[in-house]
PDB file of C-alpha atoms in Angstrom:
ATOM      1  CA  MET A  37    -114.705 -96.460 -23.628  1.00 52.00           C
ATOM      2  CA  ASN A  38    -114.634 -98.605 -26.719  1.00 59.00           C
ATOM      3  CA  PHE A  39    -117.644-100.733 -28.282  1.00 63.00           C
ATOM      4  CA  SER A  40    -116.910-104.296 -28.136  1.00 72.00           C
ATOM      5  CA  LEU A  41    -119.106-106.314 -30.079  1.00 73.00           C
ATOM      6  CA  LYS A  42    -119.362-109.094 -27.105  1.00 77.00           C
ATOM      7  CA  LYS A  43    -119.879-107.359 -24.740  1.00 81.00           C
ATOM      8  CA  GLU A  44    -122.896-105.340 -26.507  1.00 86.00           C
ATOM      9  CA  LEU A  45    -124.706-108.671 -27.761  1.00 89.00           C
ATOM     10  CA  PRO A  46    -126.832-108.670 -24.473  1.00 88.00           C
ATOM     11  CA  THR A  47    -128.152-105.180 -25.182  1.00 91.00           C
ATOM     12  CA  LEU A  48    -127.648-105.350 -28.914  1.00 91.00           C
ATOM     13  CA  GLY A  49    -130.556-108.532 -28.427  1.00 92.00           C
ATOM     14  CA  ILE A  50    -132.715-107.017 -26.437  1.00 93.00           C
ATOM     15  CA  THR A  51    -132.918-103.700 -28.036  1.00 93.00           C
ATOM     16  CA  ILE A  52    -133.586-105.764 -31.675  1.00 92.00           C
ATOM     17  CA  LEU A  53    -136.164-107.628 -30.014  1.00 94.00           C
ATOM     18  CA  PRO A  54    -139.441-105.384 -30.229  1.00 93.00           C
ATOM     19  CA  LEU A  55    -138.234-105.614 -33.992  1.00 92.00           C
ATOM     20  CA  LEU A  56    -138.568-108.885 -34.640  1.00 93.00           C
ATOM     21  CA  TYR A  57    -141.744-109.256 -32.475  1.00 93.00           C
ATOM     22  CA  LEU A  58    -143.220-106.464 -34.940  1.00 92.00           C
ATOM     23  CA  GLY A  59    -141.733-108.968 -37.656  1.00 92.00           C
ATOM     24  CA  SER A  60    -143.590-111.263 -36.506  1.00 92.00           C
ATOM     25  CA  VAL A  61    -147.032-110.553 -35.733  1.00 90.00           C
ATOM     26  CA  TRP A  62    -146.794-107.801 -38.985  1.00 91.00           C
ATOM     27  CA  ASN A  63    -149.402-109.712 -41.172  1.00 89.00           C
ATOM     28  CA  SER A  64    -152.174-110.430 -38.852  1.00 87.00           C
ATOM     29  CA  LEU A  65    -151.919-106.457 -37.346  1.00 85.00           C
ATOM     30  CA  PRO A  66    -155.289-104.432 -38.853  1.00 82.00           C
ATOM     31  CA  GLU A  67    -154.061-101.501 -41.662  1.00 82.00           C
ATOM     32  CA  THR A  68    -155.757 -98.940 -38.244  1.00 83.00           C
ATOM     33  CA  VAL A  69    -154.225-100.050 -34.779  1.00 79.00           C
ATOM     34  CA  PRO A  70    -155.416 -98.091 -31.461  1.00 74.00           C
ATOM     35  CA  ILE A  71    -152.141 -96.220 -30.948  1.00 68.00           C
ATOM     36  CA  HIS A  72    -153.888 -94.308 -27.348  1.00 67.00           C
ATOM     37  CA  TRP A  73    -156.315 -95.412 -24.444  1.00 66.00           C
ATOM     38  CA  ASN A  74    -157.691 -93.340 -21.798  1.00 64.00           C
ATOM     39  CA  LEU A  75    -156.937 -94.257 -18.207  1.00 61.00           C
ATOM     40  CA  GLU A  76    -159.734 -96.552 -17.770  1.00 61.00           C
ATOM     41  CA  GLY A  77    -158.358 -97.934 -20.882  1.00 60.00           C
ATOM     42  CA  ASP A  78    -160.400 -97.855 -23.550  1.00 65.00           C
ATOM     43  CA  ILE A  79    -158.816 -96.719 -26.817  1.00 67.00           C
ATOM     44  CA  ASP A  80    -159.683 -93.449 -27.354  1.00 68.00           C
ATOM     45  CA  ASN A  81    -157.153 -92.333 -30.564  1.00 72.00           C
ATOM     46  CA  TRP A  82    -156.344 -94.890 -33.824  1.00 77.00           C
ATOM     47  CA  GLY A  83    -153.691 -94.617 -36.761  1.00 78.00           C
ATOM     48  CA  SER A  84    -151.833 -96.695 -39.138  1.00 83.00           C
ATOM     49  CA  LYS A  85    -150.168 -99.722 -38.043  1.00 85.00           C
ATOM     50  CA  TYR A  86    -147.215 -98.089 -39.705  1.00 88.00           C
ATOM     51  CA  ALA A  87    -146.875 -95.951 -36.920  1.00 85.00           C
ATOM     52  CA  LEU A  88    -145.352 -98.784 -34.800  1.00 87.00           C
ATOM     53  CA  ILE A  89    -142.267 -99.238 -36.601  1.00 87.00           C
ATOM     54  CA  GLY A  90    -141.737 -95.677 -35.547  1.00 87.00           C
ATOM     55  CA  LEU A  91    -142.396 -96.702 -32.174  1.00 83.00           C
ATOM     56  CA  VAL A  92    -139.371 -99.402 -31.927  1.00 83.00           C
ATOM     57  CA  PHE A  93    -136.960 -97.141 -33.356  1.00 85.00           C
ATOM     58  CA  LEU A  94    -137.723 -94.257 -31.294  1.00 85.00           C
ATOM     59  CA  MET A  95    -138.412 -95.987 -27.949  1.00 89.00           C
ATOM     60  CA  PRO A  96    -135.382 -99.158 -27.643  1.00 92.00           C
ATOM     61  CA  ILE A  97    -133.274 -98.196 -31.051  1.00 92.00           C
ATOM     62  CA  LEU A  98    -132.882 -94.826 -30.429  1.00 93.00           C
ATOM     63  CA  THR A  99    -131.930 -94.816 -27.069  1.00 93.00           C
ATOM     64  CA  TYR A 100    -129.559 -97.279 -27.149  1.00 94.00           C
ATOM     65  CA  ILE A 101    -127.963 -95.036 -29.727  1.00 93.00           C
ATOM     66  CA  LEU A 102    -127.879 -92.066 -27.723  1.00 92.00           C
ATOM     67  CA  MET A 103    -126.209 -94.409 -24.081  1.00 90.00           C
ATOM     68  CA  LEU A 104    -123.572 -95.439 -26.896  1.00 89.00           C
ATOM     69  CA  VAL A 105    -122.972 -91.790 -28.036  1.00 90.00           C
ATOM     70  CA  VAL A 106    -123.613 -89.887 -24.237  1.00 87.00           C
ATOM     71  CA  PRO A 107    -120.231 -91.207 -23.099  1.00 85.00           C
ATOM     72  CA  LYS A 108    -118.152 -90.408 -25.755  1.00 85.00           C
ATOM     73  CA  ILE A 109    -119.135 -86.441 -26.338  1.00 85.00           C
ATOM     74  CA  ASP A 110    -119.375 -86.116 -22.555  1.00 81.00           C
ATOM     75  CA  PRO A 111    -116.528 -83.811 -21.899  1.00 78.00           C
ATOM     76  CA  LYS A 112    -115.572 -84.991 -18.319  1.00 75.00           C
ATOM     77  CA  LYS A 113    -115.123 -88.787 -19.092  1.00 79.00           C
ATOM     78  CA  ARG A 114    -117.022 -89.087 -16.202  1.00 79.00           C
ATOM     79  CA  ILE A 115    -119.962 -91.516 -17.003  1.00 80.00           C
ATOM     80  CA  GLU A 116    -116.842 -93.553 -18.912  1.00 77.00           C
ATOM     81  CA  ALA A 117    -115.308 -93.546 -15.401  1.00 74.00           C
ATOM     82  CA  MET A 118    -118.451 -95.616 -14.428  1.00 77.00           C
ATOM     83  CA  GLY A 119    -117.039 -98.780 -16.169  1.00 73.00           C
ATOM     84  CA  GLY A 120    -119.530-101.601 -15.833  1.00 80.00           C
ATOM     85  CA  LYS A 121    -122.024 -99.505 -14.019  1.00 84.00           C
ATOM     86  CA  TYR A 122    -123.343 -98.030 -16.928  1.00 86.00           C
ATOM     87  CA  ASP A 123    -123.549-100.812 -18.874  1.00 87.00           C
ATOM     88  CA  GLN A 124    -125.825-102.441 -16.414  1.00 87.00           C
ATOM     89  CA  PHE A 125    -127.870 -98.878 -16.589  1.00 88.00           C
ATOM     90  CA  LYS A 126    -127.643 -98.484 -20.443  1.00 91.00           C
ATOM     91  CA  PHE A 127    -128.831-102.225 -20.230  1.00 92.00           C
ATOM     92  CA  ILE A 128    -132.018-101.889 -17.608  1.00 91.00           C
ATOM     93  CA  LEU A 129    -133.011 -97.634 -19.370  1.00 92.00           C
ATOM     94  CA  VAL A 130    -133.100-100.223 -23.241  1.00 94.00           C
ATOM     95  CA  ALA A 131    -134.444-103.689 -21.251  1.00 93.00           C
ATOM     96  CA  PHE A 132    -137.472-100.950 -19.745  1.00 93.00           C
ATOM     97  CA  MET A 133    -137.787 -99.352 -23.657  1.00 93.00           C
ATOM     98  CA  SER A 134    -137.696-102.824 -25.345  1.00 94.00           C
ATOM     99  CA  VAL A 135    -140.215-104.340 -23.170  1.00 92.00           C
ATOM    100  CA  LEU A 136    -142.694-101.497 -22.979  1.00 88.00           C
ATOM    101  CA  SER A 137    -142.890-101.917 -27.194  1.00 90.00           C
ATOM    102  CA  ILE A 138    -143.531-105.300 -26.914  1.00 91.00           C
ATOM    103  CA  PHE A 139    -146.181-104.751 -24.844  1.00 86.00           C
ATOM    104  CA  ILE A 140    -147.592-101.094 -26.998  1.00 84.00           C
ATOM    105  CA  ILE A 141    -147.408-103.383 -29.951  1.00 87.00           C
ATOM    106  CA  TYR A 142    -149.025-106.513 -28.142  1.00 85.00           C
ATOM    107  CA  ILE A 143    -152.424-104.928 -26.879  1.00 81.00           C
ATOM    108  CA  SER A 144    -152.470-102.548 -30.894  1.00 81.00           C
ATOM    109  CA  LYS A 145    -152.997-106.563 -31.769  1.00 80.00           C
ATOM    110  CA  ASN A 146    -155.241-106.931 -29.987  1.00 76.00           C
ATOM    111  CA  GLN A 147    -156.569-103.535 -29.327  1.00 68.00           C
ATOM    112  CA  LYS A 148    -157.578-104.088 -26.287  1.00 66.00           C
ATOM    113  CA  LEU A 149    -155.648-102.526 -23.028  1.00 61.00           C
ATOM    114  CA  SER A 150    -157.249-105.391 -20.183  1.00 58.00           C
ATOM    115  CA  SER A 151    -154.799-104.047 -17.180  1.00 63.00           C
ATOM    116  CA  PRO A 152    -153.761-100.349 -18.215  1.00 65.00           C
ATOM    117  CA  GLY A 153    -151.991-100.178 -14.333  1.00 76.00           C
ATOM    118  CA  ILE A 154    -149.422-102.565 -15.500  1.00 83.00           C
ATOM    119  CA  ILE A 155    -147.914-100.113 -17.677  1.00 84.00           C
ATOM    120  CA  PHE A 156    -147.368 -97.650 -14.087  1.00 90.00           C
ATOM    121  CA  VAL A 157    -145.869-101.128 -12.773  1.00 92.00           C
ATOM    122  CA  LEU A 158    -143.615-101.234 -15.441  1.00 90.00           C
ATOM    123  CA  VAL A 159    -142.759 -96.661 -14.705  1.00 93.00           C
ATOM    124  CA  GLY A 160    -142.377 -97.907 -10.994  1.00 95.00           C
ATOM    125  CA  ILE A 161    -139.928-100.872 -11.448  1.00 94.00           C
ATOM    126  CA  LEU A 162    -137.805 -98.614 -13.952  1.00 93.00           C
ATOM    127  CA  TYR A 163    -137.657 -96.050 -10.927  1.00 96.00           C
ATOM    128  CA  ILE A 164    -136.592 -98.146  -8.275  1.00 95.00           C
ATOM    129  CA  SER A 165    -133.678 -99.880 -10.975  1.00 92.00           C
ATOM    130  CA  LEU A 166    -132.878 -96.527 -11.564  1.00 92.00           C
ATOM    131  CA  GLY A 167    -132.507 -95.570  -8.290  1.00 94.00           C
ATOM    132  CA  ASN A 168    -130.243 -97.775  -7.198  1.00 92.00           C
ATOM    133  CA  TYR A 169    -127.842 -97.108  -9.729  1.00 89.00           C
ATOM    134  CA  PHE A 170    -127.893 -93.106  -8.702  1.00 91.00           C
ATOM    135  CA  LYS A 171    -125.467 -93.222  -5.397  1.00 85.00           C
ATOM    136  CA  VAL A 172    -122.734 -94.597  -8.476  1.00 85.00           C
ATOM    137  CA  LEU A 173    -123.247 -92.028 -10.500  1.00 86.00           C
ATOM    138  CA  LYS A 174    -119.796 -89.722 -11.260  1.00 84.00           C
ATOM    139  CA  GLN A 175    -121.204 -86.335 -11.927  1.00 87.00           C
ATOM    140  CA  ASN A 176    -121.828 -85.453 -15.571  1.00 85.00           C
ATOM    141  CA  TYR A 177    -124.106 -83.493 -17.684  1.00 85.00           C
ATOM    142  CA  PHE A 178    -126.284 -86.183 -19.263  1.00 85.00           C
ATOM    143  CA  ILE A 179    -127.375 -88.597 -16.774  1.00 87.00           C
ATOM    144  CA  GLY A 180    -128.685 -87.923 -13.228  1.00 90.00           C
ATOM    145  CA  ILE A 181    -129.951 -85.266 -11.241  1.00 93.00           C
ATOM    146  CA  LYS A 182    -128.276 -81.949 -13.343  1.00 92.00           C
ATOM    147  CA  THR A 183    -128.819 -78.786 -11.387  1.00 94.00           C
ATOM    148  CA  PRO A 184    -126.180 -75.458 -11.168  1.00 94.00           C
ATOM    149  CA  TRP A 185    -125.795 -76.612  -7.549  1.00 95.00           C
ATOM    150  CA  THR A 186    -124.967 -80.168  -8.312  1.00 95.00           C
ATOM    151  CA  LEU A 187    -122.785 -80.024 -11.218  1.00 92.00           C
ATOM    152  CA  GLU A 188    -121.150 -77.168  -9.649  1.00 91.00           C
ATOM    153  CA  ASN A 189    -120.523 -78.956  -6.630  1.00 93.00           C
ATOM    154  CA  GLU A 190    -118.924 -82.745  -5.901  1.00 91.00           C
ATOM    155  CA  GLU A 191    -120.105 -83.048  -2.978  1.00 94.00           C
ATOM    156  CA  VAL A 192    -123.557 -81.345  -3.465  1.00 96.00           C
ATOM    157  CA  TRP A 193    -124.122 -83.738  -6.316  1.00 95.00           C
ATOM    158  CA  LYS A 194    -123.053 -86.757  -3.924  1.00 94.00           C
ATOM    159  CA  LEU A 195    -125.287 -86.046  -1.425  1.00 96.00           C
ATOM    160  CA  THR A 196    -127.783 -85.515  -3.494  1.00 97.00           C
ATOM    161  CA  HIS A 197    -128.008 -88.383  -5.420  1.00 96.00           C
ATOM    162  CA  LEU A 198    -127.864 -90.441  -2.436  1.00 96.00           C
ATOM    163  CA  LEU A 199    -130.868 -88.999  -1.340  1.00 97.00           C
ATOM    164  CA  ALA A 200    -132.895 -89.136  -4.947  1.00 97.00           C
ATOM    165  CA  GLY A 201    -131.610 -93.187  -5.355  1.00 96.00           C
ATOM    166  CA  LYS A 202    -133.503 -93.401  -1.120  1.00 96.00           C
ATOM    167  CA  MET A 203    -136.718 -91.256  -3.180  1.00 97.00           C
ATOM    168  CA  TRP A 204    -136.645 -92.814  -5.902  1.00 97.00           C
ATOM    169  CA  VAL A 205    -136.682 -96.850  -4.404  1.00 97.00           C
ATOM    170  CA  ILE A 206    -139.290 -96.260  -2.251  1.00 97.00           C
ATOM    171  CA  GLY A 207    -141.188 -93.825  -4.729  1.00 97.00           C
ATOM    172  CA  GLY A 208    -140.776 -97.247  -7.150  1.00 97.00           C
ATOM    173  CA  LEU A 209    -142.079 -99.371  -5.452  1.00 97.00           C
ATOM    174  CA  ALA A 210    -145.173 -97.019  -3.910  1.00 97.00           C
ATOM    175  CA  VAL A 211    -145.831 -96.456  -7.517  1.00 96.00           C
ATOM    176  CA  VAL A 212    -146.309-100.548  -8.414  1.00 95.00           C
ATOM    177  CA  ILE A 213    -148.249-101.831  -5.544  1.00 95.00           C
ATOM    178  CA  LEU A 214    -150.422 -98.655  -5.617  1.00 94.00           C
ATOM    179  CA  SER A 215    -150.655 -99.507  -8.763  1.00 91.00           C
ATOM    180  CA  LEU A 216    -151.478-103.512  -8.417  1.00 90.00           C
ATOM    181  CA  ILE A 217    -154.340-101.724  -5.937  1.00 91.00           C
ATOM    182  CA  LEU A 218    -155.959 -99.244  -7.254  1.00 89.00           C
ATOM    183  CA  PRO A 219    -158.141 -98.123  -9.655  1.00 84.00           C
ATOM    184  CA  GLU A 220    -156.668 -96.849 -12.928  1.00 78.00           C
ATOM    185  CA  ASN A 221    -158.282 -93.234 -13.206  1.00 78.00           C
ATOM    186  CA  ILE A 222    -157.436 -92.894  -9.168  1.00 88.00           C
ATOM    187  CA  ASN A 223    -154.380 -94.368  -9.928  1.00 89.00           C
ATOM    188  CA  PHE A 224    -153.481 -91.782 -12.208  1.00 88.00           C
ATOM    189  CA  TYR A 225    -153.431 -89.379  -8.971  1.00 92.00           C
ATOM    190  CA  PHE A 226    -151.497 -91.173  -7.003  1.00 95.00           C
ATOM    191  CA  PHE A 227    -148.722 -91.418  -9.493  1.00 94.00           C
ATOM    192  CA  MET A 228    -148.388 -88.238 -10.953  1.00 94.00           C
ATOM    193  CA  GLY A 229    -148.133 -86.798  -7.246  1.00 96.00           C
ATOM    194  CA  ILE A 230    -145.101 -89.453  -6.379  1.00 97.00           C
ATOM    195  CA  THR A 231    -143.406 -88.853  -9.356  1.00 96.00           C
ATOM    196  CA  ALA A 232    -143.681 -85.010  -8.405  1.00 97.00           C
ATOM    197  CA  ILE A 233    -142.134 -86.049  -5.858  1.00 97.00           C
ATOM    198  CA  ILE A 234    -139.378 -87.960  -6.105  1.00 97.00           C
ATOM    199  CA  SER A 235    -138.258 -85.267  -8.783  1.00 96.00           C
ATOM    200  CA  ILE A 236    -138.724 -81.766  -7.213  1.00 97.00           C
ATOM    201  CA  VAL A 237    -137.346 -82.809  -3.651  1.00 97.00           C
ATOM    202  CA  PRO A 238    -134.109 -83.679  -4.903  1.00 97.00           C
ATOM    203  CA  ILE A 239    -133.522 -80.097  -6.880  1.00 97.00           C
ATOM    204  CA  VAL A 240    -134.951 -78.412  -3.538  1.00 97.00           C
ATOM    205  CA  TYR A 241    -132.424 -80.608  -1.421  1.00 97.00           C
ATOM    206  CA  SER A 242    -129.485 -79.988  -4.263  1.00 97.00           C
ATOM    207  CA  TYR A 243    -129.949 -75.528  -3.653  1.00 96.00           C
ATOM    208  CA  LEU A 244    -130.628 -76.265   0.479  1.00 96.00           C
ATOM    209  CA  ILE A 245    -127.261 -78.138   0.690  1.00 95.00           C
ATOM    210  CA  TYR A 246    -125.508 -76.066  -1.699  1.00 95.00           C
ATOM    211  CA  LYS A 247    -125.860 -73.564   0.274  1.00 93.00           C
ATOM    212  CA  LYS A 248    -125.589 -75.321   3.513  1.00 92.00           C
ATOM    213  CA  LEU A 249    -121.844 -76.309   2.227  1.00 90.00           C
ATOM    214  CA  LYS A 250    -121.024 -73.061   1.171  1.00 84.00           C
ATOM    215  CA  ASN A 251    -121.683 -71.063   3.955  1.00 84.00           C
ATOM    216  CA  THR A 252    -119.691 -73.300   6.073  1.00 80.00           C
ATOM    217  CA  ASN A 253    -116.599 -72.731   4.038  1.00 72.00           C
ATOM    218  CA  GLN A 254    -117.063 -69.141   4.536  1.00 63.00           C
TER     219      GLN A 254
END
């Protein structure tokens, strides 16, 4: 998977958007900006506006760099075999990080988080997007449900990611809907519960299906 500037331009463009936005509002930012909010959307911690520069680099830019490096260090070259699907996956992940960075810069500038639930909505959309790509993920050491059982058996990997894909799409939809109708303090616990379920169940399933296939082949 060789680097092609023309092919990477859309992802590169969305990667630097938060940096451009931060530059455009930099002079209007106070020296001290909010860096953390509670579940009600109230500011409970402050920091230097220079922390926002680190935010931009750590979220979209570092994510983009890592997504470029991963296919090159994948020993089995399975990610490289995904071709355009991996490029789409990379774009979605970087786009999420960029949108979240811009949102954080915006609320830091305005010093008010009017609707904390919007962050959960963004994460829910990410869950849906990732869930749609789980079924095309090839067996690899970097992306997906990486357990000893999925990495050892390609059939276990495939079945686990088919289940995980459905769960992440349904879980993401539930997160979005609940974030729009529930109070933030209650929604937080639903969000954590849904996240735990869609993360843990596929791991347990990978072990169970591995044992089942192993017993069948004996």
